[in-house]
Amino acid sequence: MLNRVILIGRLTKDPELRYTPAGVAVTTFTLAVDRPYANQQKEREADFIPVVTWRQLAETCANYLRKGRLAAVEGRMQVRNYDNNEGRRVYVTEVVADNVRFLESSNSGGGNREEGMGGRQDQGYGQQRNAGPRDNNQDPFQDDGKPIDISDDDLPF
């Protein structure tokens, strides 16, 4: 069986750090994840997914994540329940994260670096490039409407 979740989204508010009576750190935050399609009014919608982190990861998330920051979360889906004050059973679905990547630099507010645990810095997800007419990765075989003149001498066979 497999229970694995990978999400990329933005925090809806600053993470909340608390400690259990045994002194274990736990942080909760909500990640807004865009849906891959628009509704009938041509508006993009998002899902708001609660995330829980524990121990050292919880303290790191509380220290470095902020509202609006882009983050990638890996973990497992968990459904728990409890009886509220009115005696009704309440079900809570959340992602228990075991890995969180900070996809924006804390000082640039939207850079292209990925910051993770242990100070690792790589190219971030969602990196955007300015593609111009001199872009080195431009398709050399793009049809620009002109005929291509190839002689038999140009062919290797």
PDB file of C-alpha atoms in Angstrom:
ATOM      1  CA  MET A   1       0.000   0.000   0.000  1.00  0.00           C
ATOM      2  CA  LEU A   2       1.103   3.541  -0.641  1.00  0.00           C
ATOM      3  CA  ASN A   3       0.188   6.829   1.026  1.00  0.00           C
ATOM      4  CA  ARG A   4       2.399   9.566  -0.427  1.00  0.00           C
ATOM      5  CA  VAL A   5       1.559  13.214  -1.081  1.00  0.00           C
ATOM      6  CA  ILE A   6       3.600  15.886  -2.879  1.00  0.00           C
ATOM      7  CA  LEU A   7       2.274  19.449  -2.940  1.00  0.00           C
ATOM      8  CA  ILE A   8       3.571  22.801  -4.127  1.00  0.00           C
ATOM      9  CA  GLY A   9       1.725  25.894  -2.989  1.00  0.00           C
ATOM     10  CA  ARG A  10       1.774  29.098  -0.982  1.00  0.00           C
ATOM     11  CA  LEU A  11       1.193  29.490   2.742  1.00  0.00           C
ATOM     12  CA  THR A  12      -2.082  31.209   3.608  1.00  0.00           C
ATOM     13  CA  LYS A  13      -0.723  32.547   6.934  1.00  0.00           C
ATOM     14  CA  ASP A  14       2.344  32.246   9.132  1.00  0.00           C
ATOM     15  CA  PRO A  15       2.922  28.762  10.616  1.00  0.00           C
ATOM     16  CA  GLU A  16       1.767  28.134  14.183  1.00  0.00           C
ATOM     17  CA  LEU A  17       4.378  26.495  16.433  1.00  0.00           C
ATOM     18  CA  ARG A  18       3.232  24.688  19.583  1.00  0.00           C
ATOM     19  CA  TYR A  19       4.718  22.099  21.911  1.00  0.00           C
ATOM     20  CA  THR A  20       3.092  18.953  23.262  1.00  0.00           C
ATOM     21  CA  PRO A  21       3.113  18.369  27.040  1.00  0.00           C
ATOM     22  CA  ALA A  22       6.127  16.096  26.436  1.00  0.00           C
ATOM     23  CA  GLY A  23       7.976  19.003  24.793  1.00  0.00           C
ATOM     24  CA  VAL A  24       7.722  17.839  21.162  1.00  0.00           C
ATOM     25  CA  ALA A  25       7.473  20.687  18.630  1.00  0.00           C
ATOM     26  CA  VAL A  26       4.520  20.649  16.219  1.00  0.00           C
ATOM     27  CA  THR A  27       3.813  23.252  13.548  1.00  0.00           C
ATOM     28  CA  THR A  28       0.637  23.613  11.508  1.00  0.00           C
ATOM     29  CA  PHE A  29       0.053  25.690   8.398  1.00  0.00           C
ATOM     30  CA  THR A  30      -2.249  25.726   5.397  1.00  0.00           C
ATOM     31  CA  LEU A  31      -0.994  25.456   1.836  1.00  0.00           C
ATOM     32  CA  ALA A  32      -3.001  26.987  -1.026  1.00  0.00           C
ATOM     33  CA  VAL A  33      -2.523  24.747  -4.075  1.00  0.00           C
ATOM     34  CA  ASP A  34      -3.851  25.905  -7.452  1.00  0.00           C
ATOM     35  CA  ARG A  35      -6.120  23.548  -9.355  1.00  0.00           C
ATOM     36  CA  PRO A  36      -4.954  22.740 -12.896  1.00  0.00           C
ATOM     37  CA  TYR A  37      -8.113  24.100 -14.519  1.00  0.00           C
ATOM     38  CA  ALA A  38     -10.444  27.107 -14.395  1.00  0.00           C
ATOM     39  CA  ASN A  39     -14.111  27.083 -13.389  1.00  0.00           C
ATOM     40  CA  GLN A  40     -17.022  28.075 -15.673  1.00  0.00           C
ATOM     41  CA  GLN A  41     -16.348  31.767 -15.011  1.00  0.00           C
ATOM     42  CA  LYS A  42     -12.747  31.231 -16.251  1.00  0.00           C
ATOM     43  CA  GLU A  43     -11.366  31.801 -12.737  1.00  0.00           C
ATOM     44  CA  ARG A  44      -8.626  29.695 -11.196  1.00  0.00           C
ATOM     45  CA  GLU A  45      -9.503  27.932  -7.962  1.00  0.00           C
ATOM     46  CA  ALA A  46      -7.289  26.561  -5.207  1.00  0.00           C
ATOM     47  CA  ASP A  47      -7.468  23.886  -2.558  1.00  0.00           C
ATOM     48  CA  PHE A  48      -6.482  24.832   0.986  1.00  0.00           C
ATOM     49  CA  ILE A  49      -4.683  21.869   2.504  1.00  0.00           C
ATOM     50  CA  PRO A  50      -3.716  21.679   6.188  1.00  0.00           C
ATOM     51  CA  VAL A  51      -0.138  20.529   6.844  1.00  0.00           C
ATOM     52  CA  VAL A  52       1.423  19.297  10.102  1.00  0.00           C
ATOM     53  CA  THR A  53       5.158  19.011  10.795  1.00  0.00           C
ATOM     54  CA  TRP A  54       6.857  17.566  13.870  1.00  0.00           C
ATOM     55  CA  ARG A  55      10.089  17.944  15.842  1.00  0.00           C
ATOM     56  CA  GLN A  56      13.072  19.686  14.180  1.00  0.00           C
ATOM     57  CA  LEU A  57      11.199  20.147  10.894  1.00  0.00           C
ATOM     58  CA  ALA A  58       8.415  21.904  12.820  1.00  0.00           C
ATOM     59  CA  GLU A  59      10.852  24.378  14.371  1.00  0.00           C
ATOM     60  CA  THR A  60      12.576  25.014  11.034  1.00  0.00           C
ATOM     61  CA  CYS A  61       9.256  25.670   9.275  1.00  0.00           C
ATOM     62  CA  ALA A  62       8.158  28.025  12.051  1.00  0.00           C
ATOM     63  CA  ASN A  63      11.434  29.954  11.799  1.00  0.00           C
ATOM     64  CA  TYR A  64      11.704  30.304   8.020  1.00  0.00           C
ATOM     65  CA  LEU A  65       8.263  30.011   6.405  1.00  0.00           C
ATOM     66  CA  ARG A  66       5.927  33.001   6.219  1.00  0.00           C
ATOM     67  CA  LYS A  67       2.563  33.850   4.718  1.00  0.00           C
ATOM     68  CA  GLY A  68       2.664  33.884   0.910  1.00  0.00           C
ATOM     69  CA  ARG A  69       5.931  31.952   0.654  1.00  0.00           C
ATOM     70  CA  LEU A  70       6.114  29.156  -1.939  1.00  0.00           C
ATOM     71  CA  ALA A  71       6.886  25.709  -0.502  1.00  0.00           C
ATOM     72  CA  ALA A  72       6.965  22.063  -1.570  1.00  0.00           C
ATOM     73  CA  VAL A  73       5.673  19.524   0.925  1.00  0.00           C
ATOM     74  CA  GLU A  74       6.191  15.743   0.897  1.00  0.00           C
ATOM     75  CA  GLY A  75       4.409  13.509   3.331  1.00  0.00           C
ATOM     76  CA  ARG A  76       1.387  11.304   3.923  1.00  0.00           C
ATOM     77  CA  MET A  77      -2.349  11.954   4.097  1.00  0.00           C
ATOM     78  CA  GLN A  78      -3.878  11.393   7.512  1.00  0.00           C
ATOM     79  CA  VAL A  79      -7.520  11.329   8.573  1.00  0.00           C
ATOM     80  CA  ARG A  80      -8.219  11.595  12.291  1.00  0.00           C
ATOM     81  CA  ASN A  81     -11.390  12.165  14.287  1.00  0.00           C
ATOM     82  CA  TYR A  82     -12.509  13.401  17.669  1.00  0.00           C
ATOM     83  CA  ASP A  83     -15.737  14.257  19.493  1.00  0.00           C
ATOM     84  CA  ASN A  84     -16.323  18.000  19.845  1.00  0.00           C
ATOM     85  CA  ASN A  85     -17.972  19.820  22.775  1.00  0.00           C
ATOM     86  CA  GLU A  86     -21.426  19.110  21.335  1.00  0.00           C
ATOM     87  CA  GLY A  87     -20.729  15.379  21.220  1.00  0.00           C
ATOM     88  CA  ARG A  88     -20.482  15.263  17.431  1.00  0.00           C
ATOM     89  CA  ARG A  89     -17.719  13.372  15.695  1.00  0.00           C
ATOM     90  CA  VAL A  90     -15.409  15.674  13.698  1.00  0.00           C
ATOM     91  CA  TYR A  91     -13.139  14.333  10.954  1.00  0.00           C
ATOM     92  CA  VAL A  92      -9.914  16.120  10.073  1.00  0.00           C
ATOM     93  CA  THR A  93      -7.921  15.400   6.904  1.00  0.00           C
ATOM     94  CA  GLU A  94      -4.358  16.739   6.838  1.00  0.00           C
ATOM     95  CA  VAL A  95      -0.924  16.087   5.373  1.00  0.00           C
ATOM     96  CA  VAL A  96       1.738  15.002   7.849  1.00  0.00           C
ATOM     97  CA  ALA A  97       4.927  16.307   6.230  1.00  0.00           C
ATOM     98  CA  ASP A  98       8.284  14.600   6.500  1.00  0.00           C
ATOM     99  CA  ASN A  99      10.040  16.938   4.049  1.00  0.00           C
ATOM    100  CA  VAL A 100       9.473  20.617   3.311  1.00  0.00           C
ATOM    101  CA  ARG A 101      11.401  22.599   0.698  1.00  0.00           C
ATOM    102  CA  PHE A 102      11.430  26.384   0.760  1.00  0.00           C
ATOM    103  CA  LEU A 103      11.160  27.353  -2.900  1.00  0.00           C
ATOM    104  CA  GLU A 104      11.771  31.077  -2.508  1.00  0.00           C
ATOM    105  CA  SER A 105      14.665  32.896  -0.980  1.00  0.00           C
ATOM    106  CA  SER A 106      13.806  34.453   2.355  1.00  0.00           C
ATOM    107  CA  ASN A 107      15.499  37.732   1.450  1.00  0.00           C
ATOM    108  CA  SER A 108      14.334  38.155  -2.147  1.00  0.00           C
ATOM    109  CA  GLY A 109      10.643  37.416  -1.680  1.00  0.00           C
ATOM    110  CA  GLY A 110      10.383  35.428  -4.898  1.00  0.00           C
ATOM    111  CA  GLY A 111      13.785  34.371  -6.119  1.00  0.00           C
ATOM    112  CA  ASN A 112      14.689  31.241  -8.010  1.00  0.00           C
ATOM    113  CA  ARG A 113      16.557  29.393  -5.254  1.00  0.00           C
ATOM    114  CA  GLU A 114      15.351  26.344  -3.427  1.00  0.00           C
ATOM    115  CA  GLU A 115      16.211  26.263   0.250  1.00  0.00           C
ATOM    116  CA  GLY A 116      15.793  23.051   2.144  1.00  0.00           C
ATOM    117  CA  MET A 117      16.944  21.393   5.298  1.00  0.00           C
ATOM    118  CA  GLY A 118      20.672  21.622   5.941  1.00  0.00           C
ATOM    119  CA  GLY A 119      21.172  24.768   3.881  1.00  0.00           C
ATOM    120  CA  ARG A 120      20.928  22.979   0.540  1.00  0.00           C
ATOM    121  CA  GLN A 121      20.529  25.429  -2.301  1.00  0.00           C
ATOM    122  CA  ASP A 122      19.524  24.262  -5.779  1.00  0.00           C
ATOM    123  CA  GLN A 123      17.525  25.627  -8.659  1.00  0.00           C
ATOM    124  CA  GLY A 124      13.940  26.009  -7.486  1.00  0.00           C
ATOM    125  CA  TYR A 125      10.785  24.604  -8.922  1.00  0.00           C
ATOM    126  CA  GLY A 126       8.794  27.026 -11.031  1.00  0.00           C
ATOM    127  CA  GLN A 127      11.878  28.849 -12.185  1.00  0.00           C
ATOM    128  CA  GLN A 128      11.030  31.284 -14.955  1.00  0.00           C
ATOM    129  CA  ARG A 129      13.308  32.477 -17.679  1.00  0.00           C
ATOM    130  CA  ASN A 130      12.928  35.490 -19.886  1.00  0.00           C
ATOM    131  CA  ALA A 131      12.620  33.958 -23.320  1.00  0.00           C
ATOM    132  CA  GLY A 132      13.570  36.431 -25.984  1.00  0.00           C
ATOM    133  CA  PRO A 133      14.480  36.249 -29.637  1.00  0.00           C
ATOM    134  CA  ARG A 134      18.089  35.413 -28.712  1.00  0.00           C
ATOM    135  CA  ASP A 135      17.151  32.563 -26.378  1.00  0.00           C
ATOM    136  CA  ASN A 136      19.804  29.852 -26.778  1.00  0.00           C
ATOM    137  CA  ASN A 137      17.206  27.110 -26.359  1.00  0.00           C
ATOM    138  CA  GLN A 138      15.036  28.383 -29.174  1.00  0.00           C
ATOM    139  CA  ASP A 139      13.920  25.631 -31.569  1.00  0.00           C
ATOM    140  CA  PRO A 140      16.203  25.866 -34.649  1.00  0.00           C
ATOM    141  CA  PHE A 141      13.625  23.954 -36.704  1.00  0.00           C
ATOM    142  CA  GLN A 142      10.772  26.284 -35.890  1.00  0.00           C
ATOM    143  CA  ASP A 143       8.697  27.041 -38.974  1.00  0.00           C
ATOM    144  CA  ASP A 144       9.001  30.765 -39.589  1.00  0.00           C
ATOM    145  CA  GLY A 145       7.096  30.563 -42.878  1.00  0.00           C
ATOM    146  CA  LYS A 146      10.173  30.465 -45.105  1.00  0.00           C
ATOM    147  CA  PRO A 147      11.069  27.458 -47.269  1.00  0.00           C
ATOM    148  CA  ILE A 148      14.085  25.434 -46.146  1.00  0.00           C
ATOM    149  CA  ASP A 149      16.735  25.007 -48.822  1.00  0.00           C
ATOM    150  CA  ILE A 150      18.692  21.776 -48.320  1.00  0.00           C
ATOM    151  CA  SER A 151      20.969  20.458 -51.030  1.00  0.00           C
ATOM    152  CA  ASP A 152      22.084  16.860 -51.415  1.00  0.00           C
ATOM    153  CA  ASP A 153      25.589  17.952 -50.352  1.00  0.00           C
ATOM    154  CA  ASP A 154      24.226  18.870 -46.918  1.00  0.00           C
ATOM    155  CA  LEU A 155      23.003  15.334 -46.216  1.00  0.00           C
ATOM    156  CA  PRO A 156      25.446  12.917 -44.548  1.00  0.00           C
ATOM    157  CA  PHE A 157      24.210   9.884 -46.524  1.00  0.00           C
TER     158      PHE A 157
END
